[in-house]
Every structure is written in C-alpha cells, then in structure tokens.
CSV table of C-alpha atoms in Angstrom, one decimal:
chain,number,residue,atom,x,y,z
A,1,MET,CA,5.4,-16.2,11.9
A,2,VAL,CA,8.4,-16.7,9.7
A,3,ASP,CA,10.6,-14.3,7.7
A,4,ILE,CA,11.6,-15.3,4.2
A,5,ASN,CA,14.3,-13.5,2.2
A,6,LEU,CA,14.2,-14.0,-1.5
A,7,GLY,CA,16.6,-11.9,-3.5
A,8,SER,CA,16.4,-8.4,-2.2
A,9,MET,CA,13.1,-8.6,-0.5
A,10,VAL,CA,12.2,-9.7,3.1
A,11,SER,CA,8.6,-10.9,3.7
A,12,GLU,CA,6.7,-11.8,6.9
A,13,VAL,CA,4.6,-15.0,6.4
A,14,THR,CA,1.9,-15.8,8.9
A,15,GLY,CA,-0.8,-18.5,9.1
A,16,GLU,CA,-2.2,-21.2,6.8
A,17,GLY,CA,-4.9,-21.2,4.2
A,18,PRO,CA,-5.7,-19.1,1.0
A,19,VAL,CA,-2.9,-16.7,0.3
A,20,VAL,CA,-3.3,-12.9,0.9
A,21,VAL,CA,-0.5,-10.6,-0.2
A,22,LEU,CA,-0.3,-7.2,1.6
A,23,ILE,CA,1.6,-4.5,-0.2
A,24,HIS,CA,2.5,-1.3,1.7
A,25,GLY,CA,2.8,2.2,0.4
A,26,LEU,CA,5.4,4.9,0.2
A,27,GLY,CA,7.2,5.2,3.6
A,28,GLY,CA,5.6,2.0,4.8
A,29,SER,CA,6.6,-1.5,5.6
A,30,SER,CA,5.0,-4.8,6.6
A,31,ASN,CA,4.0,-3.2,9.9
A,32,THR,CA,1.6,-1.0,8.0
A,33,PHE,CA,-0.9,-3.9,8.1
A,34,GLN,CA,-0.3,-5.0,11.7
A,35,ARG,CA,-3.7,-3.8,12.8
A,36,LEU,CA,-5.4,-6.0,10.2
A,37,MET,CA,-3.8,-9.3,11.2
A,38,PRO,CA,-6.6,-10.5,13.4
A,39,ALA,CA,-8.9,-10.3,10.4
A,40,LEU,CA,-6.6,-12.7,8.5
A,41,GLN,CA,-7.1,-15.8,10.7
A,42,GLY,CA,-7.6,-18.7,8.4
A,43,PHE,CA,-5.4,-17.2,5.7
A,44,ARG,CA,-1.7,-17.3,4.8
A,45,ALA,CA,-0.7,-13.7,5.0
A,46,ILE,CA,2.5,-12.6,3.1
A,47,ARG,CA,3.7,-9.1,4.0
A,48,PRO,CA,6.8,-8.0,2.0
A,49,ASP,CA,8.9,-5.0,2.6
A,50,LEU,CA,9.3,-3.7,-0.9
A,51,PRO,CA,12.8,-3.4,-2.2
A,52,GLY,CA,14.3,-0.3,-0.8
A,53,ALA,CA,11.8,-0.1,2.1
A,54,GLY,CA,11.8,-1.5,5.7
A,55,ARG,CA,14.3,-4.4,6.0
A,56,SER,CA,14.7,-4.9,2.2
A,57,SER,CA,17.6,-3.6,0.3
A,58,ILE,CA,17.4,-1.7,-3.0
A,59,ARG,CA,16.7,-4.0,-5.9
A,60,PRO,CA,19.0,-3.6,-8.9
A,61,GLY,CA,17.6,-3.7,-12.4
A,62,LEU,CA,14.1,-2.6,-13.5
A,63,ALA,CA,13.0,0.6,-11.7
A,64,GLY,CA,9.7,2.1,-11.1
A,65,ILE,CA,6.3,0.5,-10.3
A,66,LYS,CA,7.0,-2.2,-12.9
A,67,GLY,CA,10.2,-3.1,-11.1
A,68,LEU,CA,8.4,-3.3,-7.8
A,69,SER,CA,5.6,-5.3,-9.3
A,70,ALA,CA,8.2,-7.7,-10.8
A,71,ALA,CA,9.8,-8.2,-7.4
A,72,VAL,CA,6.4,-9.2,-5.9
A,73,SER,CA,5.7,-11.6,-8.8
A,74,GLU,CA,9.1,-13.2,-8.5
A,75,MET,CA,8.7,-13.6,-4.7
A,76,LEU,CA,5.4,-15.4,-5.3
A,77,ARG,CA,6.7,-17.6,-8.1
A,78,ALA,CA,9.6,-18.7,-5.8
A,79,GLN,CA,7.0,-20.0,-3.4
A,80,ALA,CA,5.0,-21.7,-6.2
A,81,ILE,CA,2.0,-19.3,-5.5
A,82,THR,CA,0.0,-18.8,-8.7
A,83,SER,CA,-3.1,-17.1,-7.3
A,84,ALA,CA,-3.7,-14.9,-4.3
A,85,HIS,CA,-5.9,-12.2,-2.8
A,86,PHE,CA,-4.1,-8.8,-2.8
A,87,VAL,CA,-4.4,-6.0,-0.3
A,88,GLY,CA,-2.6,-2.6,-0.9
A,89,HIS,CA,-2.1,0.7,0.7
A,90,SER,CA,-1.3,3.9,-1.1
A,91,MET,CA,1.6,3.1,-3.6
A,92,GLY,CA,0.9,-0.5,-2.9
A,93,THR,CA,-2.5,-0.1,-4.5
A,94,VAL,CA,-0.8,1.0,-7.7
A,95,ILE,CA,1.3,-2.2,-7.6
A,96,CYS,CA,-1.9,-4.3,-7.1
A,97,GLN,CA,-3.5,-2.6,-10.1
A,98,GLU,CA,-0.5,-3.3,-12.3
A,99,LEU,CA,-0.4,-7.0,-11.3
A,100,ALA,CA,-4.2,-7.3,-11.8
A,101,ALA,CA,-4.0,-5.8,-15.3
A,102,SER,CA,-0.9,-7.6,-16.5
A,103,GLN,CA,-1.4,-11.0,-14.7
A,104,PRO,CA,-5.1,-11.3,-14.1
A,105,GLU,CA,-4.8,-15.0,-13.3
A,106,LEU,CA,-2.6,-14.1,-10.3
A,107,VAL,CA,-5.0,-11.7,-8.6
A,108,LYS,CA,-8.2,-13.3,-7.1
A,109,SER,CA,-9.4,-10.0,-5.5
A,110,MET,CA,-8.2,-6.6,-4.5
A,111,THR,CA,-8.8,-4.6,-1.3
A,112,LEU,CA,-7.2,-1.2,-1.8
A,113,PHE,CA,-6.9,1.3,1.1
A,114,GLY,CA,-6.1,4.9,0.1
A,115,PRO,CA,-6.2,3.9,-3.5
A,116,ILE,CA,-4.3,5.9,-6.1
A,117,LEU,CA,-5.2,6.2,-9.7
A,118,GLU,CA,-2.3,8.5,-10.6
A,119,PRO,CA,-0.8,11.6,-8.9
A,120,PRO,CA,-1.9,14.9,-10.4
A,121,PRO,CA,0.9,17.1,-11.9
A,122,PRO,CA,1.5,19.1,-8.6
A,123,ALA,CA,1.9,15.9,-6.7
A,124,ARG,CA,4.3,14.5,-9.2
A,125,GLU,CA,6.5,17.6,-8.8
A,126,ALA,CA,6.2,17.4,-5.1
A,127,LEU,CA,7.3,13.7,-5.1
A,128,GLN,CA,10.4,14.5,-7.3
A,129,ALA,CA,11.3,17.3,-4.8
A,130,ARG,CA,10.8,14.9,-1.9
A,131,ALA,CA,13.2,12.4,-3.5
A,132,GLU,CA,15.8,15.1,-3.7
A,133,GLU,CA,15.2,16.1,-0.1
A,134,ALA,CA,15.6,12.5,1.1
A,135,ARG,CA,18.9,12.1,-0.7
A,136,LYS,CA,20.2,15.4,0.5
A,137,ASN,CA,18.9,15.8,4.0
A,138,GLY,CA,17.6,12.4,5.1
A,139,MET,CA,14.2,11.5,6.5
A,140,SER,CA,13.6,13.8,9.5
A,141,GLY,CA,11.9,16.7,7.8
A,142,ILE,CA,9.9,14.4,5.5
A,143,ALA,CA,8.7,12.3,8.5
A,144,ASP,CA,7.4,15.4,10.3
A,145,ALA,CA,5.7,16.8,7.1
A,146,VAL,CA,4.0,13.5,6.2
A,147,SER,CA,2.8,12.6,9.7
A,148,ASN,CA,1.3,16.1,9.9
A,149,ALA,CA,-0.3,16.2,6.5
A,150,SER,CA,-1.5,12.7,5.9
A,151,LEU,CA,-3.6,12.0,9.0
A,152,SER,CA,-7.1,13.3,9.8
A,153,ALA,CA,-7.6,16.2,12.2
A,154,ARG,CA,-9.3,13.9,14.6
A,155,THR,CA,-6.5,11.4,14.6
A,156,LYS,CA,-3.9,14.1,15.3
A,157,GLU,CA,-6.0,15.5,18.1
A,158,THR,CA,-6.9,12.3,19.8
A,159,ASN,CA,-4.3,9.6,19.0
A,160,SER,CA,-0.7,10.7,19.3
A,161,ALA,CA,0.4,7.0,19.1
A,162,ILE,CA,-0.7,6.9,15.4
A,163,VAL,CA,1.1,10.1,14.7
A,164,ALA,CA,4.2,8.6,16.3
A,165,PHE,CA,3.8,5.4,14.3
A,166,VAL,CA,3.6,7.2,11.0
A,167,ARG,CA,6.6,9.3,11.9
A,168,GLU,CA,8.6,6.3,13.0
A,169,SER,CA,7.7,4.4,9.8
A,170,LEU,CA,9.2,7.3,7.7
A,171,MET,CA,12.2,7.7,10.0
A,172,ARG,CA,13.1,4.0,9.6
A,173,GLN,CA,13.3,4.2,5.8
A,174,ASP,CA,16.6,4.2,3.9
A,175,PRO,CA,16.7,7.6,2.2
A,176,ALA,CA,18.0,6.3,-1.1
A,177,GLY,CA,15.3,3.6,-1.2
A,178,TYR,CA,12.6,6.1,-0.2
A,179,ALA,CA,13.8,8.5,-3.0
A,180,ARG,CA,13.5,5.7,-5.6
A,181,HIS,CA,9.9,5.0,-4.4
A,182,CYS,CA,9.1,8.7,-4.7
A,183,GLU,CA,10.3,8.7,-8.2
A,184,ALA,CA,8.4,5.5,-9.0
A,185,LEU,CA,5.2,7.1,-7.8
A,186,ALA,CA,5.9,10.3,-9.6
A,187,ASP,CA,6.2,8.4,-12.9
A,188,VAL,CA,3.0,6.3,-12.5
A,189,ARG,CA,0.7,5.9,-15.4
A,190,PRO,CA,-2.5,3.9,-15.0
A,191,PRO,CA,-2.6,0.4,-16.3
A,192,ASP,CA,-5.3,-0.9,-18.6
A,193,HIS,CA,-8.1,-1.1,-16.1
A,194,SER,CA,-10.4,-2.8,-18.7
A,195,ALA,CA,-8.1,-5.9,-18.2
A,196,ILE,CA,-9.0,-6.1,-14.5
A,197,SER,CA,-11.8,-8.5,-13.8
A,198,CYS,CA,-11.3,-9.5,-10.1
A,199,PRO,CA,-13.6,-8.3,-7.3
A,200,THR,CA,-12.3,-5.0,-6.1
A,201,ARG,CA,-13.1,-3.0,-3.0
A,202,LEU,CA,-11.8,0.6,-2.6
A,203,VAL,CA,-11.6,2.2,0.9
A,204,THR,CA,-10.4,5.7,1.4
A,205,GLY,CA,-10.7,8.4,4.0
A,206,ALA,CA,-12.9,11.5,3.7
A,207,GLU,CA,-9.8,13.6,4.7
A,208,ASP,CA,-7.3,11.7,2.6
A,209,VAL,CA,-5.2,14.3,0.8
A,210,VAL,CA,-3.1,11.6,-1.0
A,211,ALA,CA,-6.0,9.5,-2.4
A,212,PRO,CA,-9.0,11.9,-2.0
A,213,PRO,CA,-12.5,10.5,-2.5
A,214,LYS,CA,-12.7,12.1,-6.0
A,215,MET,CA,-9.7,10.1,-7.1
A,216,ALA,CA,-11.1,6.9,-5.6
A,217,GLU,CA,-14.4,7.6,-7.5
A,218,ALA,CA,-12.5,8.0,-10.7
A,219,LEU,CA,-10.7,4.7,-10.1
A,220,ALA,CA,-13.9,2.9,-9.2
A,221,ALA,CA,-15.4,4.0,-12.5
A,222,ARG,CA,-12.6,2.4,-14.4
A,223,ILE,CA,-12.8,-1.1,-12.8
A,224,THR,CA,-15.8,-3.1,-13.6
A,225,GLY,CA,-17.9,-3.8,-10.5
A,226,ALA,CA,-15.6,-2.0,-8.1
A,227,GLU,CA,-17.1,-0.9,-4.7
A,228,LEU,CA,-16.1,2.3,-3.1
A,229,HIS,CA,-16.4,3.1,0.6
A,230,VAL,CA,-15.4,6.4,2.2
A,231,LEU,CA,-14.6,6.5,5.9
A,232,PRO,CA,-15.5,9.8,7.8
A,233,ASP,CA,-12.9,11.5,10.0
A,234,CYS,CA,-10.1,9.4,8.4
A,235,GLY,CA,-6.9,10.4,6.5
A,236,HIS,CA,-4.5,8.4,4.4
A,237,TRP,CA,-3.4,5.8,7.0
A,238,THR,CA,-6.7,4.1,7.0
A,239,MET,CA,-5.7,0.8,8.6
A,240,MET,CA,-4.1,2.7,11.5
A,241,GLU,CA,-6.7,5.4,11.9
A,242,MET,CA,-9.8,3.1,11.7
A,243,PRO,CA,-8.6,-0.5,12.2
A,244,GLU,CA,-12.1,-1.9,13.1
A,245,GLU,CA,-13.7,-0.5,10.0
A,246,THR,CA,-10.9,-1.5,7.6
A,247,SER,CA,-10.7,-5.0,9.1
A,248,GLU,CA,-14.4,-5.5,8.5
A,249,HIS,CA,-14.0,-4.3,4.9
A,250,LEU,CA,-11.2,-6.8,4.4
A,251,ARG,CA,-13.2,-9.6,6.0
A,252,LEU,CA,-16.1,-8.9,3.7
A,253,GLN,CA,-13.9,-8.8,0.6
A,254,LEU,CA,-12.1,-12.0,1.4
A,255,ASN,CA,-15.3,-13.8,2.2
A,256,GLY,CA,-16.9,-12.7,-1.1
A,257,ASN,CA,-19.5,-10.4,0.5
C-alpha cells in the first residue's frame, strides 16, 4: 500500500490490475472500505479521503458535490486513469452518480452501498442544522447521534466494535470539513440518470434510515438495468455491518455477474 497526496486529497492505493475507486460517505474515510479489501485482490484499489474528510484538507474553490466530484476526477487524471470501476457509500454514491452521468467514459461500473437519490426536505433541514452544530460544538454530539441512529438494532445489540468504529470515524473528522459535506449533501439534486449506461448494483440495508429501501427502489428505477439488493437486519454502514455479503456483491459486480 502507498499513500498519494495530490492537491488537497490523500488517497490509499493498493494492489495491481484494473482500477477500482472507492468513495466514502459523510463522516467516513478510506477506512470505511477496509472490510472489502480482501474482495479486491487482483485490482488496483484507490481509496481517497475526500477533501475536508479524514487526512485530506478542505479544498478551496468549487463547493458541493460537483466540487468533490471534480477533486476525484483531477486525482484520477493526475495518475493518467481514464476508466475505472466505482464503489460508493452514502454521500459517495452521489459522487459516483454525478461522475457516471457527466463522464460516462470514466465509469465502467458502479457498486453503490447505502445509495442516495436525494435527501427529502426534512433530511435537508437536518443536514443544515448538523453543519451548524459541527461548527459550533464539534463532533462529539454528532458522533453519538449518528452511531446510534444509523446502525441496525442487531448491530447495536451484538457488535459494539462496529458502533465504536462509526463513532470514531465521526470523531476523527474536522468539524469545518464535515460541515461543508453536510451542506453539499443538503444541496444535492439528482443528475441526469438517463445518461448513465454502466452496469450498476445498489445494495442497501432493510433498516437503513439514511438510504431506505424505497429510496433505493426509486434510484434503481431511474438507472437502466440497475440491480437492487436489500440486506436484512442491516443499517446504513453496510460494509461494516455485513462484510461477507457486501464483499460478495462487489465481487459479482466487478466480475460482470
């Protein structure tokens, strides 16, 4: 594994072979995908910390999802990568959709965990309020609330390590960067899904309150040929809560099955 630092974004790069780009969600980092790494043997996996998250500093210039998408595109161009498979979680799925619609030649396939179409109005308001909370009071209260609300009942009852992982992922975020990501997600508008032609697999949890199955169904209906899979007893942190099942879905998608 090597780390590359291009502009304001740090990425972990592992392995050799066809390129897979893994884009984390709000409050995540490259570590969000750690449980999937055994499924990526034979591939070159690139896991960026988005600008303002994890080890990456806030990126000046274009804000919002388009700014985050531009940062990913520039990182790939700097490595002369013109085509890759994309994997996203939560907010990262929105970035994947933006890239697949605006640069279809770049995106060979999408595997989207906890896929978001767009936040409903109450969620937009909650995200704006959370941005204010992060700037004013830091991440502690947000970390407690997210780790409690976004995991399934079974996960919280039986796997305290996952609860701790999610809480720590939030606690490690820069409050200013996290606030910007909250605002980016609050302002999301869907791209032109008719422009997306790549194979797409959507995987969400039956107890996902961020990307509930009905939202995933609506997204699947917009993307030609998209497959939807719902995991029982699973919340929003699909890869952590059900690593074996999500790894298998990723293998199937990357192998064209």
